[in-house]
mmCIF file of C-alpha atoms and ligand atoms in Angstrom:
data_model
loop_
_atom_site.group_PDB
_atom_site.id
_atom_site.type_symbol
_atom_site.label_atom_id
_atom_site.label_comp_id
_atom_site.label_asym_id
_atom_site.label_seq_id
_atom_site.Cartn_x
_atom_site.Cartn_y
_atom_site.Cartn_z
ATOM 1 C CA UNK A 1268 7.222 -20.201 6.657
ATOM 2 C CA UNK A 1269 6.239 -17.349 4.369
ATOM 3 C CA UNK A 1270 7.374 -19.099 1.190
ATOM 4 C CA UNK A 1271 3.870 -19.852 -0.027
ATOM 5 C CA UNK A 1272 2.407 -16.525 1.021
ATOM 6 C CA UNK A 1273 1.227 -14.106 -1.634
ATOM 7 C CA UNK A 1274 1.055 -10.448 -0.684
ATOM 8 C CA UNK A 1275 -0.758 -7.672 -2.519
ATOM 9 C CA UNK A 1276 0.130 -4.085 -1.640
ATOM 10 C CA UNK A 1277 -2.505 -1.953 -3.355
ATOM 11 C CA UNK A 1278 -2.078 1.794 -3.056
ATOM 12 C CA UNK A 1279 -3.333 4.828 -4.947
ATOM 13 C CA UNK A 1280 -0.166 6.317 -6.420
ATOM 14 C CA UNK A 1281 3.384 5.288 -7.267
ATOM 15 C CA UNK A 1282 5.581 5.676 -4.124
ATOM 16 C CA UNK A 1283 2.699 5.319 -1.594
ATOM 17 C CA UNK A 1284 3.526 1.657 -0.920
ATOM 18 C CA UNK A 1285 7.231 2.442 -0.535
ATOM 19 C CA UNK A 1286 6.443 5.279 1.837
ATOM 20 C CA UNK A 1287 3.945 3.436 3.998
ATOM 21 C CA UNK A 1288 4.808 -0.260 4.060
ATOM 22 C CA UNK A 1289 8.020 -1.095 2.172
ATOM 23 C CA UNK A 1290 9.916 -1.941 5.363
ATOM 24 C CA UNK A 1291 7.356 -4.654 6.059
ATOM 25 C CA UNK A 1292 7.338 -5.804 2.424
ATOM 26 C CA UNK A 1293 11.123 -6.241 2.579
ATOM 27 C CA UNK A 1294 10.771 -8.503 5.635
ATOM 28 C CA UNK A 1295 8.095 -10.564 3.896
ATOM 29 C CA UNK A 1296 10.137 -10.798 0.682
ATOM 30 C CA UNK A 1297 13.212 -11.883 2.649
ATOM 31 C CA UNK A 1298 11.093 -14.687 4.092
ATOM 32 C CA UNK A 1299 10.148 -15.902 0.632
ATOM 33 C CA UNK A 1300 6.771 -14.235 0.197
ATOM 34 C CA UNK A 1301 5.616 -13.448 -3.298
ATOM 35 C CA UNK A 1302 5.016 -9.680 -3.385
ATOM 36 C CA UNK A 1303 2.841 -7.725 -5.812
ATOM 37 C CA UNK A 1304 2.798 -3.933 -5.639
ATOM 38 C CA UNK A 1305 -0.125 -2.298 -7.447
ATOM 39 C CA UNK A 1306 -1.126 1.319 -7.851
ATOM 40 C CA UNK A 1307 -4.467 2.718 -8.957
ATOM 41 C CA UNK A 1308 -2.824 5.466 -11.033
ATOM 42 C CA UNK A 1309 0.495 6.064 -12.745
ATOM 43 C CA UNK A 1310 0.763 9.426 -10.992
ATOM 44 C CA UNK A 1311 -0.184 11.695 -13.883
ATOM 45 C CA UNK A 1312 -0.477 14.803 -11.659
ATOM 46 C CA UNK A 1313 2.901 14.291 -10.013
ATOM 47 C CA UNK A 1314 4.770 16.922 -11.982
ATOM 48 C CA UNK A 1315 4.668 20.667 -12.494
ATOM 49 C CA UNK A 1316 6.773 20.531 -15.624
ATOM 50 C CA UNK A 1317 6.129 17.284 -17.472
ATOM 51 C CA UNK A 1318 2.838 16.554 -19.317
ATOM 52 C CA UNK A 1319 0.784 13.518 -18.163
ATOM 53 C CA UNK A 1320 2.075 11.118 -20.841
ATOM 54 C CA UNK A 1321 5.710 11.830 -19.928
ATOM 55 C CA UNK A 1322 5.384 11.808 -16.151
ATOM 56 C CA UNK A 1323 3.308 8.601 -16.111
ATOM 57 C CA UNK A 1324 5.860 6.854 -18.291
ATOM 58 C CA UNK A 1325 8.599 7.919 -15.892
ATOM 59 C CA UNK A 1326 6.659 6.982 -12.782
ATOM 60 C CA UNK A 1327 5.673 3.513 -14.028
ATOM 61 C CA UNK A 1328 9.369 2.899 -14.619
ATOM 62 C CA UNK A 1329 10.328 4.224 -11.174
ATOM 63 C CA UNK A 1330 7.683 2.044 -9.495
ATOM 64 C CA UNK A 1331 8.834 -1.027 -11.393
ATOM 65 C CA UNK A 1332 12.456 -0.327 -10.375
ATOM 66 C CA UNK A 1333 11.474 -0.013 -6.717
ATOM 67 C CA UNK A 1334 9.477 -3.258 -6.875
ATOM 68 C CA UNK A 1335 12.392 -5.038 -8.527
ATOM 69 C CA UNK A 1336 14.606 -4.356 -5.501
ATOM 70 C CA UNK A 1337 12.534 -6.916 -3.575
ATOM 71 C CA UNK A 1338 11.689 -9.100 -6.597
ATOM 72 C CA UNK A 1339 8.112 -7.850 -6.506
ATOM 73 C CA UNK A 1340 5.923 -7.366 -9.552
ATOM 74 C CA UNK A 1341 4.476 -3.933 -10.291
ATOM 75 C CA UNK A 1342 0.983 -3.495 -11.691
ATOM 76 C CA UNK A 1343 -0.728 -0.209 -12.591
ATOM 77 C CA UNK A 1344 -4.518 -0.042 -12.937
ATOM 78 C CA UNK A 1345 -4.186 3.129 -15.045
ATOM 79 C CA UNK A 1346 -6.719 5.342 -13.288
ATOM 80 C CA UNK A 1347 -6.106 9.098 -13.149
ATOM 81 C CA UNK A 1348 -4.937 11.081 -10.132
ATOM 82 C CA UNK A 1349 -7.843 12.712 -8.224
ATOM 83 C CA UNK A 1350 -10.253 10.637 -10.331
ATOM 84 C CA UNK A 1351 -10.273 7.367 -8.414
ATOM 85 C CA UNK A 1352 -13.957 6.638 -7.909
ATOM 86 C CA UNK A 1353 -15.844 3.939 -6.101
ATOM 87 C CA UNK A 1354 -17.843 2.789 -9.096
ATOM 88 C CA UNK A 1355 -18.682 -0.469 -10.854
ATOM 89 C CA UNK A 1356 -15.939 -0.498 -13.492
ATOM 90 C CA UNK A 1357 -13.211 0.378 -10.976
ATOM 91 C CA UNK A 1358 -14.399 -2.178 -8.425
ATOM 92 C CA UNK A 1359 -14.456 -4.846 -11.144
ATOM 93 C CA UNK A 1360 -10.878 -3.972 -12.034
ATOM 94 C CA UNK A 1361 -9.660 -4.135 -8.412
ATOM 95 C CA UNK A 1362 -11.600 -7.328 -7.752
ATOM 96 C CA UNK A 1363 -10.126 -8.959 -10.847
ATOM 97 C CA UNK A 1364 -6.670 -7.976 -9.560
ATOM 98 C CA UNK A 1365 -7.394 -9.590 -6.181
ATOM 99 C CA UNK A 1366 -8.590 -12.775 -7.897
ATOM 100 C CA UNK A 1367 -5.566 -12.835 -10.191
ATOM 101 C CA UNK A 1368 -3.025 -12.367 -7.398
ATOM 102 C CA UNK A 1369 -5.061 -14.478 -4.939
ATOM 103 C CA UNK A 1370 -3.208 -13.058 -1.922
ATOM 104 C CA UNK A 1371 -3.403 -14.229 1.677
ATOM 105 C CA UNK A 1372 -2.277 -10.792 2.848
ATOM 106 C CA UNK A 1373 -3.383 -7.427 1.471
ATOM 107 C CA UNK A 1374 -1.974 -4.045 2.508
ATOM 108 C CA UNK A 1375 -3.650 -0.791 1.522
ATOM 109 C CA UNK A 1376 -4.241 2.803 2.608
ATOM 110 C CA UNK A 1377 -5.956 3.861 5.795
ATOM 111 C CA UNK A 1378 -9.701 4.308 5.184
ATOM 112 C CA UNK A 1379 -9.206 7.681 6.881
ATOM 113 C CA UNK A 1380 -6.481 9.701 5.209
ATOM 114 C CA UNK A 1381 -5.645 13.229 4.119
ATOM 115 C CA UNK A 1382 -6.361 12.383 0.482
ATOM 116 C CA UNK A 1383 -9.626 11.095 -0.973
ATOM 117 C CA UNK A 1384 -7.773 9.012 -3.592
ATOM 118 C CA UNK A 1385 -6.243 7.067 -0.701
ATOM 119 C CA UNK A 1386 -9.551 6.643 1.118
ATOM 120 C CA UNK A 1387 -11.325 5.484 -2.039
ATOM 121 C CA UNK A 1388 -8.570 2.976 -2.736
ATOM 122 C CA UNK A 1389 -9.035 1.561 0.783
ATOM 123 C CA UNK A 1390 -12.802 1.187 0.225
ATOM 124 C CA UNK A 1391 -12.324 -0.454 -3.169
ATOM 125 C CA UNK A 1392 -9.777 -2.795 -1.657
ATOM 126 C CA UNK A 1393 -12.115 -3.764 1.198
ATOM 127 C CA UNK A 1394 -14.964 -4.628 -1.190
ATOM 128 C CA UNK A 1395 -12.665 -6.440 -3.603
ATOM 129 C CA UNK A 1396 -11.191 -8.612 -0.823
ATOM 130 C CA UNK A 1397 -14.671 -9.444 0.477
ATOM 131 C CA UNK A 1398 -16.361 -9.873 -2.898
ATOM 132 C CA UNK A 1399 -13.668 -11.817 -4.760
ATOM 133 C CA UNK A 1400 -15.063 -15.092 -3.425
ATOM 134 C CA UNK A 1401 -18.546 -14.511 -4.851
ATOM 135 C CA UNK A 1402 -18.695 -16.444 -8.164
ATOM 136 C CA UNK A 1403 -21.720 -14.484 -9.334
ATOM 137 C CA UNK A 1404 -19.721 -11.282 -9.361
ATOM 138 C CA UNK A 1405 -18.428 -11.059 -12.917
ATOM 139 C CA UNK A 1406 -15.625 -8.657 -13.622
ATOM 140 C CA UNK A 1407 -16.005 -8.691 -17.398
ATOM 141 C CA UNK A 1408 -12.309 -9.498 -17.820
ATOM 142 C CA UNK A 1409 -11.475 -11.147 -21.117
ATOM 143 C CA UNK A 1410 -9.903 -14.098 -19.345
ATOM 144 C CA UNK A 1411 -11.246 -13.867 -15.792
ATOM 145 C CA UNK A 1412 -9.155 -15.282 -12.972
ATOM 146 C CA UNK A 1413 -10.614 -18.101 -10.909
ATOM 147 C CA UNK A 1414 -12.573 -17.384 -7.758
ATOM 148 C CA UNK A 1415 -10.414 -17.605 -4.607
ATOM 149 C CA UNK A 1416 -11.351 -19.875 -1.712
ATOM 150 C CA UNK A 1417 -10.763 -17.484 1.171
ATOM 151 C CA UNK A 1418 -11.026 -13.811 2.052
ATOM 152 C CA UNK A 1419 -7.488 -12.444 2.514
ATOM 153 C CA UNK A 1420 -6.186 -10.797 5.669
ATOM 154 C CA UNK A 1421 -6.510 -7.060 5.110
ATOM 155 C CA UNK A 1422 -4.354 -4.444 6.838
ATOM 156 C CA UNK A 1423 -4.504 -0.676 6.561
ATOM 157 C CA UNK A 1424 -1.256 1.280 6.622
ATOM 158 C CA UNK A 1425 -1.058 4.453 8.650
ATOM 159 C CA UNK A 1426 -2.295 7.632 6.973
ATOM 160 C CA UNK A 1427 0.435 10.063 5.991
ATOM 161 C CA UNK A 1428 1.404 12.000 9.083
ATOM 162 C CA UNK A 1429 -0.490 9.523 11.288
ATOM 163 C CA UNK A 1430 -3.510 11.819 11.617
ATOM 164 C CA UNK A 1431 -7.033 12.157 10.263
ATOM 165 C CA UNK A 1432 -8.275 15.359 8.574
ATOM 166 C CA UNK A 1433 -9.287 16.784 11.966
ATOM 167 C CA UNK A 1434 -5.787 16.362 13.321
ATOM 168 C CA UNK A 1435 -6.663 13.402 15.526
ATOM 169 C CA UNK A 1436 -3.950 10.770 15.827
ATOM 170 C CA UNK A 1437 -4.730 7.393 14.260
ATOM 171 C CA UNK A 1438 -3.360 4.643 16.457
ATOM 172 C CA UNK A 1439 -2.045 1.503 14.723
ATOM 173 C CA UNK A 1440 -3.045 -1.870 16.178
ATOM 174 C CA UNK A 1441 0.182 -3.582 15.178
ATOM 175 C CA UNK A 1442 3.663 -2.208 14.535
ATOM 176 C CA UNK A 1443 6.399 -3.918 12.544
ATOM 177 C CA UNK A 1444 10.055 -3.355 13.419
ATOM 178 C CA UNK A 1445 11.686 -2.014 10.244
ATOM 179 C CA UNK A 1446 15.043 -1.080 11.806
ATOM 180 C CA UNK A 1447 16.777 -3.755 9.715
ATOM 181 C CA UNK A 1448 14.902 -2.900 6.503
ATOM 182 C CA UNK A 1449 14.825 0.907 6.673
ATOM 183 C CA UNK A 1450 17.820 1.257 4.405
ATOM 184 C CA UNK A 1451 16.287 -0.846 1.635
ATOM 185 C CA UNK A 1452 12.962 0.948 2.125
ATOM 186 C CA UNK A 1453 14.803 4.227 1.540
ATOM 187 C CA UNK A 1454 16.423 2.819 -1.570
ATOM 188 C CA UNK A 1455 12.989 1.802 -2.864
ATOM 189 C CA UNK A 1456 11.665 5.275 -2.119
ATOM 190 C CA UNK A 1457 14.689 6.834 -3.827
ATOM 191 C CA UNK A 1458 13.730 5.033 -7.060
ATOM 192 C CA UNK A 1459 10.910 7.594 -7.263
ATOM 193 C CA UNK A 1460 13.350 10.331 -8.239
ATOM 194 C CA UNK A 1461 10.716 12.392 -10.088
ATOM 195 C CA UNK A 1462 8.825 12.851 -6.833
ATOM 196 C CA UNK A 1463 11.635 14.520 -4.979
ATOM 197 C CA UNK A 1464 11.295 17.608 -7.176
ATOM 198 C CA UNK A 1465 7.495 17.459 -6.961
ATOM 199 C CA UNK A 1466 7.370 17.159 -3.169
ATOM 200 C CA UNK A 1467 9.829 19.980 -2.886
ATOM 201 C CA UNK A 1468 7.717 22.228 -5.113
ATOM 202 C CA UNK A 1469 4.350 21.298 -3.602
ATOM 203 C CA UNK A 1470 4.934 20.678 0.057
ATOM 204 C CA UNK A 1471 8.369 22.076 0.744
ATOM 205 C CA UNK A 1472 9.638 18.615 1.515
ATOM 206 C CA UNK A 1473 13.181 18.579 0.269
ATOM 207 C CA UNK A 1474 14.046 15.025 1.250
ATOM 208 C CA UNK A 1475 11.273 12.455 0.909
ATOM 209 C CA UNK A 1476 13.115 10.266 3.390
ATOM 210 C CA UNK A 1477 12.578 12.813 6.116
ATOM 211 C CA UNK A 1478 8.770 12.630 6.664
ATOM 212 C CA UNK A 1479 8.986 8.879 6.162
ATOM 213 C CA UNK A 1480 11.566 8.683 8.948
ATOM 214 C CA UNK A 1481 9.350 10.844 11.157
ATOM 215 C CA UNK A 1482 6.489 8.375 10.664
ATOM 216 C CA UNK A 1483 8.799 5.427 11.268
ATOM 217 C CA UNK A 1484 10.146 7.047 14.440
ATOM 218 C CA UNK A 1485 6.619 7.748 15.718
ATOM 219 C CA UNK A 1486 5.476 4.151 15.139
ATOM 220 C CA UNK A 1487 8.747 3.056 16.701
ATOM 221 C CA UNK A 1488 8.150 5.125 19.825
ATOM 222 C CA UNK A 1489 4.683 3.591 20.160
ATOM 223 C CA UNK A 1490 5.955 0.049 19.890
ATOM 224 C CA UNK A 1491 9.395 0.158 21.483
ATOM 225 C CA UNK A 1492 11.288 -0.317 18.215
ATOM 226 C CA UNK A 1493 13.712 2.193 16.756
ATOM 227 C CA UNK A 1494 11.917 2.394 13.410
ATOM 228 C CA UNK A 1495 8.521 0.861 12.698
ATOM 229 C CA UNK A 1496 5.536 0.791 10.363
ATOM 230 C CA UNK A 1497 2.057 0.780 11.849
ATOM 231 C CA UNK A 1498 -1.033 -1.039 10.585
ATOM 232 C CA UNK A 1499 -4.639 -1.657 11.550
ATOM 233 C CA UNK A 1500 -6.215 -4.993 10.696
ATOM 234 C CA UNK A 1501 -9.653 -5.088 9.104
ATOM 235 C CA UNK A 1502 -11.707 -7.168 11.528
ATOM 236 C CA UNK A 1503 -15.170 -6.680 10.036
ATOM 237 C CA UNK A 1504 -17.483 -9.655 9.667
ATOM 238 C CA UNK A 1505 -16.389 -12.107 7.000
ATOM 239 C CA UNK A 1506 -12.699 -11.246 7.289
ATOM 240 C CA UNK A 1507 -10.138 -13.498 8.982
ATOM 241 C CA UNK A 1508 -9.630 -12.572 12.626
ATOM 242 C CA UNK A 1509 -6.193 -14.053 13.302
ATOM 243 C CA UNK A 1510 -3.246 -11.682 13.087
ATOM 244 C CA UNK A 1511 -1.414 -13.079 10.055
ATOM 245 C CA UNK A 1512 1.164 -10.289 9.978
ATOM 246 C CA UNK A 1513 2.233 -11.073 13.541
ATOM 247 C CA UNK A 1514 2.182 -14.800 12.858
ATOM 248 C CA UNK A 1515 4.452 -14.328 9.846
ATOM 249 C CA UNK A 1516 6.873 -11.865 11.407
ATOM 250 C CA UNK A 1517 7.021 -13.133 14.998
ATOM 251 C CA UNK A 1518 8.981 -10.840 17.322
ATOM 252 C CA UNK A 1519 9.255 -8.202 14.592
ATOM 253 C CA UNK A 1520 5.553 -7.379 15.054
ATOM 254 C CA UNK A 1521 4.054 -5.986 18.244
ATOM 255 C CA UNK A 1522 0.395 -5.436 19.024
ATOM 256 C CA UNK A 1523 -0.435 -1.993 20.363
ATOM 257 C CA UNK A 1524 -2.991 -1.679 23.134
ATOM 258 C CA UNK A 1525 -5.604 0.958 22.339
HETATM 259 ZN ZN1 ZN B 2251 -0.776 8.831 -2.743
#
């Protein structure tokens, strides 16, 4: 059923996708979907000891290894950490990526998140999904991809910690049961070995699996699954209104009443 589906998971930094939606990506990959994981940056600020050139090299490799576990491709748009801006050149780059992948399903950050890089990525992703169909929008790519025929289904992952910057809980509209894919999600996350030291130094998180499990348990409690990932679908004008994620995953996805 999902064999012809193309999925783009576009997140700001290496390991964001694994943290926030890998359990769902594993399900989609197991059903034959073609998965593309993209990050805006190569995570140049993700080290206290290595210089940018070294840490980015390491993190691109870690991200590619994680993607390989589900036969996904990994693409880096080579922006810099804390310097992801909503501007013309960046939007052209993201829009070209959307045209090139031509996904039916796009997963990205919550538009409300603790980190501006994440929020900006969500805004860029929204505009790119909406604007990709407009032939008059030229990206300036050397060999531009063709213009897609439909706007993809866009879903926002939960923000880290499930809260906005004022501490208010963000309620997902759909939760995906990841009980069967949690182990592989953790293996994907573990590919980002450089980040375990960084998280420990910066946020006193000694095991990256731990806060991820907390999020998965919280989404699980909301939806009646043991472990889950939560999403909100973009339902603004011009975007598809049917719940593709639920249609693809059947009983594994549950809508949450708000
Ligand atoms: Zn991030």
